[in-house]
Coordinates of N, CA and C in Angstrom, one line a residue:
M12 N -30.3 10.8 1.7 CA -30.1 9.3 1.5 C -28.7 8.9 1.9
T13 N -28.6 7.8 2.6 CA -27.3 7.3 3.1 C -26.7 6.3 2.0
D14 N -25.4 6.2 2.0 CA -24.7 5.3 1.2 C -24.9 3.9 1.7
P15 N -25.0 2.9 0.8 CA -25.1 1.5 1.3 C -23.8 1.1 2.0
R16 N -23.9 0.3 3.0 CA -22.7 -0.1 3.8 C -21.9 -1.2 3.0
V17 N -20.6 -1.1 3.0 CA -19.8 -2.1 2.3 C -19.2 -3.1 3.3
P18 N -19.2 -4.4 3.0 CA -18.6 -5.3 4.0 C -17.1 -5.0 4.2
P19 N -16.6 -5.3 5.4 CA -15.2 -5.0 5.7 C -14.2 -5.6 4.8
E20 N -14.5 -6.8 4.2 CA -13.5 -7.4 3.4 C -13.4 -6.9 1.9
E21 N -14.3 -5.9 1.6 CA -14.3 -5.4 0.3 C -13.9 -3.9 0.3
T22 N -13.4 -3.5 -0.9 CA -13.0 -2.1 -1.0 C -14.3 -1.3 -1.5
P23 N -14.6 -0.2 -0.9 CA -15.8 0.6 -1.4 C -15.5 1.1 -2.8
P24 N -16.6 1.2 -3.5 CA -16.5 1.8 -4.9 C -16.1 3.3 -4.8
A25 N -15.2 3.7 -5.7 CA -14.8 5.1 -5.7 C -15.7 5.9 -6.6
E26 N -15.9 7.1 -6.3 CA -16.8 8.0 -7.1 C -16.3 8.1 -8.5
G27 N -17.1 7.8 -9.4 CA -16.7 8.0 -10.8 C -15.9 6.8 -11.4
S28 N -15.7 5.8 -10.6 CA -14.9 4.6 -11.0 C -15.8 3.6 -11.7
I29 N -15.3 3.0 -12.8 CA -16.0 2.0 -13.5 C -15.7 0.6 -13.0
A30 N -14.7 0.5 -12.2 CA -14.3 -0.8 -11.6 C -15.3 -1.2 -10.5
E31 N -15.5 -2.5 -10.3 CA -16.3 -3.0 -9.2 C -15.4 -3.2 -8.0
A32 N -16.0 -3.3 -6.8 CA -15.3 -3.5 -5.6 C -14.8 -5.0 -5.6
H33 N -13.6 -5.2 -5.1 CA -13.0 -6.5 -5.1 C -12.6 -6.8 -3.7
E34 N -12.4 -8.1 -3.4 CA -12.0 -8.6 -2.1 C -10.5 -8.2 -1.9
E35 N -10.2 -7.7 -0.7 CA -8.8 -7.4 -0.4 C -8.1 -8.7 0.0
R36 N -6.8 -8.8 -0.4 CA -6.0 -9.9 0.0 C -5.5 -9.8 1.4
S37 N -5.3 -10.9 2.1 CA -4.8 -10.8 3.4 C -3.4 -10.2 3.5
D38 N -3.0 -9.8 4.7 CA -1.7 -9.1 4.8 C -0.5 -9.9 4.2
G39 N -0.4 -11.1 4.5 CA 0.6 -12.0 3.8 C 2.0 -11.6 4.2
G40 N 3.0 -11.7 3.3 CA 4.4 -11.4 3.5 C 5.0 -12.4 4.5
M41 N 5.9 -11.8 5.3 CA 6.6 -12.7 6.3 C 5.6 -13.1 7.4
W42 N 4.4 -12.5 7.5 CA 3.5 -12.9 8.6 C 2.5 -14.0 8.1
E43 N 2.7 -14.4 6.9 CA 1.8 -15.5 6.3 C 1.9 -16.8 7.1
H44 N 3.1 -17.1 7.6 CA 3.2 -18.4 8.3 C 3.9 -18.1 9.7
P45 N 3.2 -17.6 10.6 CA 3.9 -17.2 11.9 C 4.4 -18.4 12.7
G46 N 3.9 -19.6 12.4 CA 4.5 -20.8 13.1 C 5.9 -21.0 12.7
V47 N 6.4 -20.6 11.5 CA 7.8 -20.8 11.2 C 8.6 -19.9 12.1
W48 N 8.2 -18.7 12.3 CA 9.0 -17.8 13.2 C 9.0 -18.3 14.6
V49 N 7.9 -18.8 15.1 CA 7.8 -19.4 16.4 C 8.8 -20.5 16.6
W50 N 8.8 -21.4 15.6 CA 9.8 -22.5 15.7 C 11.2 -22.1 15.6
L51 N 11.5 -21.1 14.8 CA 12.9 -20.6 14.8 C 13.3 -20.0 16.1
I52 N 12.4 -19.3 16.8 CA 12.7 -18.8 18.1 C 12.9 -19.9 19.1
V53 N 12.0 -20.9 19.1 CA 12.1 -22.0 20.0 C 13.4 -22.8 19.8
I54 N 13.8 -23.1 18.5 CA 15.0 -23.8 18.2 C 16.3 -23.0 18.7
G55 N 16.2 -21.7 18.5 CA 17.3 -20.8 19.0 C 17.4 -20.8 20.5
A56 N 16.3 -20.8 21.2 CA 16.3 -20.9 22.6 C 16.9 -22.2 23.1
V57 N 16.5 -23.3 22.4 CA 17.0 -24.6 22.8 C 18.5 -24.7 22.6
I58 N 19.0 -24.1 21.5 CA 20.5 -24.1 21.3 C 21.2 -23.4 22.3
V59 N 20.7 -22.2 22.7 CA 21.4 -21.4 23.7 C 21.3 -22.1 25.1
A60 N 20.2 -22.7 25.4 CA 20.1 -23.5 26.6 C 21.1 -24.7 26.6
G61 N 21.2 -25.3 25.4 CA 22.2 -26.4 25.3 C 23.6 -26.0 25.6
F62 N 24.0 -24.8 25.2 CA 25.3 -24.3 25.5 C 25.5 -24.1 27.0
F63 N 24.5 -23.6 27.7 CA 24.6 -23.5 29.1 C 24.7 -24.8 29.8
I64 N 23.9 -25.8 29.4 CA 23.9 -27.1 30.0 C 25.2 -27.8 29.7
A65 N 25.8 -27.7 28.5 CA 27.1 -28.3 28.2 C 28.2 -27.7 29.1
R66 N 28.1 -26.4 29.3 CA 29.1 -25.7 30.1 C 29.0 -26.2 31.6
I67 N 27.8 -26.4 32.1 CA 27.7 -26.9 33.4 C 28.3 -28.2 33.6
F68 N 28.0 -29.1 32.6 CA 28.6 -30.5 32.7 C 30.1 -30.5 32.4
A69 N 30.6 -29.5 31.7 CA 32.0 -29.5 31.4 C 32.9 -29.0 32.7
L70 N 32.2 -28.5 33.6 CA 33.0 -28.0 34.8 C 33.4 -29.2 35.6

C-alpha cells in the first residue's frame, strides 16, 4: 500500500505524531519585499551616475 501524497505547501505527518500537517509559511525575511532592494540599487546607480555627470560639467 502506498502512502497518500501530501500537497507541496503542507508538511507531511510524522510517524507517531499527534499533530496535524500545517501550511508552511513563505520564506519571508529580507526577501519578503524584493522591490525595496531593487529601488535601493536603482537609487544608488543614479547617485553614482550623477557624480560622473557633475564631474563632466565641472570640467
